[in-house]
Amino acid sequence: MRINRMQLLAVLKNIEPALASKPIIEELTFVWFTGQYVYAYNDVIGIVSPLPTEFTGSMKGNLILAMLDKSRAREIEILPGD
């Protein structure tokens, strides 16, 4: 799935406050994609934002935010893992 990098970065920045800063429970540091929404939950707050995707799953929040922030690409492609 191809997606505009700046659009994805903006959506992820909106949910970033709900990412856990310490990996006491590893899953709380991830962003989660449902196919229609992306969300984060850190055991105190949860933030959901609409984002239609062709996939479901999760990614390490600080990793994807750093990659998107440093990249100069206009679009990125997210492929399903094995």
Short mmCIF file of N, CA and C in Angstrom, two decimals:
data_model
loop_
_atom_site.label_atom_id
_atom_site.label_comp_id
_atom_site.label_asym_id
_atom_site.label_seq_id
_atom_site.Cartn_x
_atom_site.Cartn_y
_atom_site.Cartn_z
N MET A 1 0.84 -1.17 0.00
CA MET A 1 0.00 0.00 0.00
C MET A 1 0.89 1.24 0.00
N ARG A 2 0.63 2.14 -0.92
CA ARG A 2 1.35 3.42 -0.98
C ARG A 2 0.54 4.47 -0.23
N ILE A 3 1.26 5.32 0.52
CA ILE A 3 0.60 6.37 1.29
C ILE A 3 1.50 7.59 1.33
N ASN A 4 0.90 8.76 1.33
CA ASN A 4 1.65 10.00 1.40
C ASN A 4 2.36 10.06 2.76
N ARG A 5 3.68 10.26 2.73
CA ARG A 5 4.48 10.26 3.95
C ARG A 5 4.03 11.34 4.93
N MET A 6 3.79 12.55 4.44
CA MET A 6 3.41 13.65 5.33
C MET A 6 2.04 13.43 5.95
N GLN A 7 1.12 12.83 5.19
CA GLN A 7 -0.21 12.52 5.73
C GLN A 7 -0.08 11.50 6.86
N LEU A 8 0.68 10.45 6.62
CA LEU A 8 0.86 9.42 7.66
C LEU A 8 1.57 10.00 8.87
N LEU A 9 2.59 10.80 8.66
CA LEU A 9 3.32 11.41 9.76
C LEU A 9 2.40 12.30 10.60
N ALA A 10 1.55 13.07 9.96
CA ALA A 10 0.62 13.95 10.69
C ALA A 10 -0.34 13.14 11.56
N VAL A 11 -0.86 12.05 11.01
CA VAL A 11 -1.77 11.21 11.78
C VAL A 11 -1.05 10.58 12.97
N LEU A 12 0.17 10.08 12.73
CA LEU A 12 0.92 9.45 13.81
C LEU A 12 1.35 10.46 14.87
N LYS A 13 1.65 11.69 14.48
CA LYS A 13 1.99 12.73 15.46
C LYS A 13 0.80 13.02 16.36
N ASN A 14 -0.42 12.91 15.82
CA ASN A 14 -1.63 13.14 16.61
C ASN A 14 -1.81 12.09 17.71
N ILE A 15 -1.42 10.86 17.42
CA ILE A 15 -1.60 9.80 18.42
C ILE A 15 -0.35 9.57 19.27
N GLU A 16 0.74 10.24 18.95
CA GLU A 16 2.01 10.05 19.66
C GLU A 16 1.90 10.23 21.18
N PRO A 17 1.10 11.17 21.70
CA PRO A 17 1.02 11.30 23.17
C PRO A 17 0.53 10.04 23.88
N ALA A 18 -0.13 9.14 23.15
CA ALA A 18 -0.62 7.91 23.77
C ALA A 18 0.36 6.75 23.66
N LEU A 19 1.55 6.98 23.14
CA LEU A 19 2.58 5.94 23.11
C LEU A 19 3.30 5.90 24.45
N ALA A 20 3.48 4.72 24.98
CA ALA A 20 4.22 4.57 26.23
C ALA A 20 5.68 4.93 26.01
N SER A 21 6.25 5.66 26.96
CA SER A 21 7.65 6.06 26.82
C SER A 21 8.61 4.99 27.35
N LYS A 22 8.13 4.11 28.21
CA LYS A 22 8.96 3.03 28.75
C LYS A 22 8.33 1.69 28.36
N PRO A 23 9.12 0.77 27.85
CA PRO A 23 8.58 -0.50 27.37
C PRO A 23 8.31 -1.53 28.47
N ILE A 24 7.63 -1.11 29.53
CA ILE A 24 7.27 -2.07 30.58
C ILE A 24 6.39 -3.16 29.98
N ILE A 25 5.42 -2.76 29.20
CA ILE A 25 4.64 -3.68 28.36
C ILE A 25 4.92 -3.25 26.93
N GLU A 26 5.67 -4.04 26.21
CA GLU A 26 6.17 -3.68 24.88
C GLU A 26 5.07 -3.19 23.93
N GLU A 27 3.92 -3.82 23.96
CA GLU A 27 2.84 -3.49 23.04
C GLU A 27 2.32 -2.07 23.22
N LEU A 28 2.52 -1.47 24.37
CA LEU A 28 2.04 -0.11 24.62
C LEU A 28 2.93 0.94 23.95
N THR A 29 4.03 0.53 23.36
CA THR A 29 4.91 1.44 22.63
C THR A 29 4.65 1.37 21.12
N PHE A 30 3.64 0.61 20.72
CA PHE A 30 3.33 0.40 19.30
C PHE A 30 2.17 1.27 18.84
N VAL A 31 2.14 1.57 17.52
CA VAL A 31 0.95 2.11 16.88
C VAL A 31 0.25 0.93 16.22
N TRP A 32 -1.06 0.93 16.28
CA TRP A 32 -1.85 -0.20 15.80
C TRP A 32 -2.75 0.24 14.65
N PHE A 33 -2.74 -0.51 13.58
CA PHE A 33 -3.53 -0.23 12.39
C PHE A 33 -4.64 -1.27 12.30
N THR A 34 -5.90 -0.82 12.16
CA THR A 34 -7.03 -1.74 12.09
C THR A 34 -7.58 -1.91 10.68
N GLY A 35 -7.11 -1.12 9.75
CA GLY A 35 -7.67 -1.11 8.40
C GLY A 35 -8.51 0.14 8.18
N GLN A 36 -9.10 0.66 9.25
CA GLN A 36 -9.88 1.89 9.17
C GLN A 36 -9.35 2.97 10.10
N TYR A 37 -8.64 2.55 11.14
CA TYR A 37 -8.13 3.48 12.15
C TYR A 37 -6.69 3.13 12.51
N VAL A 38 -6.00 4.10 13.10
CA VAL A 38 -4.71 3.86 13.72
C VAL A 38 -4.85 4.37 15.16
N TYR A 39 -4.28 3.64 16.11
CA TYR A 39 -4.42 4.05 17.49
C TYR A 39 -3.20 3.68 18.32
N ALA A 40 -3.13 4.33 19.48
CA ALA A 40 -2.10 4.02 20.47
C ALA A 40 -2.77 4.09 21.84
N TYR A 41 -2.25 3.31 22.77
CA TYR A 41 -2.78 3.27 24.13
C TYR A 41 -1.61 3.00 25.07
N ASN A 42 -1.46 3.81 26.10
CA ASN A 42 -0.33 3.65 27.02
C ASN A 42 -0.73 3.27 28.44
N ASP A 43 -1.92 2.73 28.63
CA ASP A 43 -2.47 2.31 29.92
C ASP A 43 -3.03 3.49 30.71
N VAL A 44 -2.90 4.70 30.20
CA VAL A 44 -3.49 5.88 30.83
C VAL A 44 -4.46 6.55 29.86
N ILE A 45 -3.96 6.81 28.64
CA ILE A 45 -4.82 7.40 27.61
C ILE A 45 -4.72 6.58 26.34
N GLY A 46 -5.75 6.68 25.54
CA GLY A 46 -5.75 6.08 24.21
C GLY A 46 -6.20 7.13 23.21
N ILE A 47 -5.61 7.12 22.05
CA ILE A 47 -5.98 8.06 20.99
C ILE A 47 -6.19 7.25 19.71
N VAL A 48 -7.33 7.51 19.06
CA VAL A 48 -7.69 6.85 17.81
C VAL A 48 -7.84 7.92 16.75
N SER A 49 -7.33 7.63 15.56
CA SER A 49 -7.46 8.55 14.44
C SER A 49 -7.84 7.76 13.19
N PRO A 50 -8.75 8.30 12.37
CA PRO A 50 -9.11 7.57 11.15
C PRO A 50 -7.94 7.54 10.16
N LEU A 51 -7.69 6.37 9.61
CA LEU A 51 -6.66 6.20 8.59
C LEU A 51 -6.94 4.90 7.84
N PRO A 52 -7.62 4.98 6.71
CA PRO A 52 -7.89 3.76 5.94
C PRO A 52 -6.58 3.16 5.41
N THR A 53 -6.40 1.87 5.66
CA THR A 53 -5.23 1.15 5.16
C THR A 53 -5.68 -0.18 4.58
N GLU A 54 -4.81 -0.77 3.78
CA GLU A 54 -5.09 -2.08 3.19
C GLU A 54 -4.52 -3.20 4.06
N PHE A 55 -4.08 -2.89 5.25
CA PHE A 55 -3.45 -3.88 6.11
C PHE A 55 -3.87 -3.64 7.56
N THR A 56 -3.64 -4.64 8.37
CA THR A 56 -3.81 -4.52 9.82
C THR A 56 -2.51 -4.96 10.46
N GLY A 57 -2.26 -4.45 11.66
CA GLY A 57 -1.05 -4.84 12.36
C GLY A 57 -0.52 -3.71 13.20
N SER A 58 0.73 -3.83 13.59
CA SER A 58 1.32 -2.81 14.46
C SER A 58 2.78 -2.57 14.07
N MET A 59 3.27 -1.43 14.51
CA MET A 59 4.67 -1.06 14.31
C MET A 59 5.15 -0.33 15.54
N LYS A 60 6.41 -0.46 15.84
CA LYS A 60 7.02 0.26 16.95
C LYS A 60 6.86 1.76 16.72
N GLY A 61 6.18 2.46 17.61
CA GLY A 61 5.82 3.85 17.42
C GLY A 61 6.99 4.79 17.23
N ASN A 62 7.96 4.74 18.12
CA ASN A 62 9.08 5.68 18.00
C ASN A 62 9.93 5.39 16.77
N LEU A 63 9.97 4.16 16.33
CA LEU A 63 10.74 3.80 15.14
C LEU A 63 10.10 4.36 13.87
N ILE A 64 8.80 4.13 13.69
CA ILE A 64 8.14 4.62 12.47
C ILE A 64 8.09 6.14 12.46
N LEU A 65 7.88 6.77 13.61
CA LEU A 65 7.87 8.24 13.67
C LEU A 65 9.24 8.81 13.29
N ALA A 66 10.31 8.23 13.78
CA ALA A 66 11.65 8.71 13.46
C ALA A 66 11.96 8.52 11.97
N MET A 67 11.60 7.36 11.42
CA MET A 67 11.85 7.10 10.00
C MET A 67 11.10 8.08 9.12
N LEU A 68 9.82 8.29 9.42
CA LEU A 68 9.02 9.20 8.60
C LEU A 68 9.50 10.64 8.73
N ASP A 69 9.93 11.02 9.92
CA ASP A 69 10.39 12.38 10.17
C ASP A 69 11.70 12.67 9.42
N LYS A 70 12.58 11.70 9.33
CA LYS A 70 13.89 11.89 8.67
C LYS A 70 13.84 11.70 7.16
N SER A 71 12.84 10.98 6.68
CA SER A 71 12.75 10.67 5.26
C SER A 71 12.42 11.91 4.43
N ARG A 72 12.82 11.88 3.17
CA ARG A 72 12.46 12.95 2.23
C ARG A 72 11.51 12.44 1.15
N ALA A 73 11.11 11.19 1.27
CA ALA A 73 10.23 10.59 0.26
C ALA A 73 8.85 11.25 0.31
N ARG A 74 8.21 11.33 -0.85
CA ARG A 74 6.84 11.86 -0.89
C ARG A 74 5.84 10.80 -0.49
N GLU A 75 6.10 9.58 -0.93
CA GLU A 75 5.23 8.46 -0.60
C GLU A 75 6.07 7.34 -0.02
N ILE A 76 5.41 6.53 0.80
CA ILE A 76 6.06 5.33 1.31
C ILE A 76 5.16 4.14 0.94
N GLU A 77 5.74 2.98 0.97
CA GLU A 77 4.98 1.78 0.71
C GLU A 77 5.12 0.86 1.91
N ILE A 78 3.98 0.43 2.42
CA ILE A 78 3.96 -0.49 3.56
C ILE A 78 3.53 -1.85 3.04
N LEU A 79 4.39 -2.84 3.23
CA LEU A 79 4.12 -4.18 2.77
C LEU A 79 3.88 -5.10 3.96
N PRO A 80 3.02 -6.08 3.83
CA PRO A 80 2.79 -7.02 4.93
C PRO A 80 4.03 -7.86 5.19
N GLY A 81 4.26 -8.19 6.46
CA GLY A 81 5.39 -9.03 6.82
C GLY A 81 5.07 -10.50 6.60
N ASP A 82 6.04 -11.34 6.86
CA ASP A 82 5.86 -12.79 6.68
C ASP A 82 5.04 -13.38 7.79
#
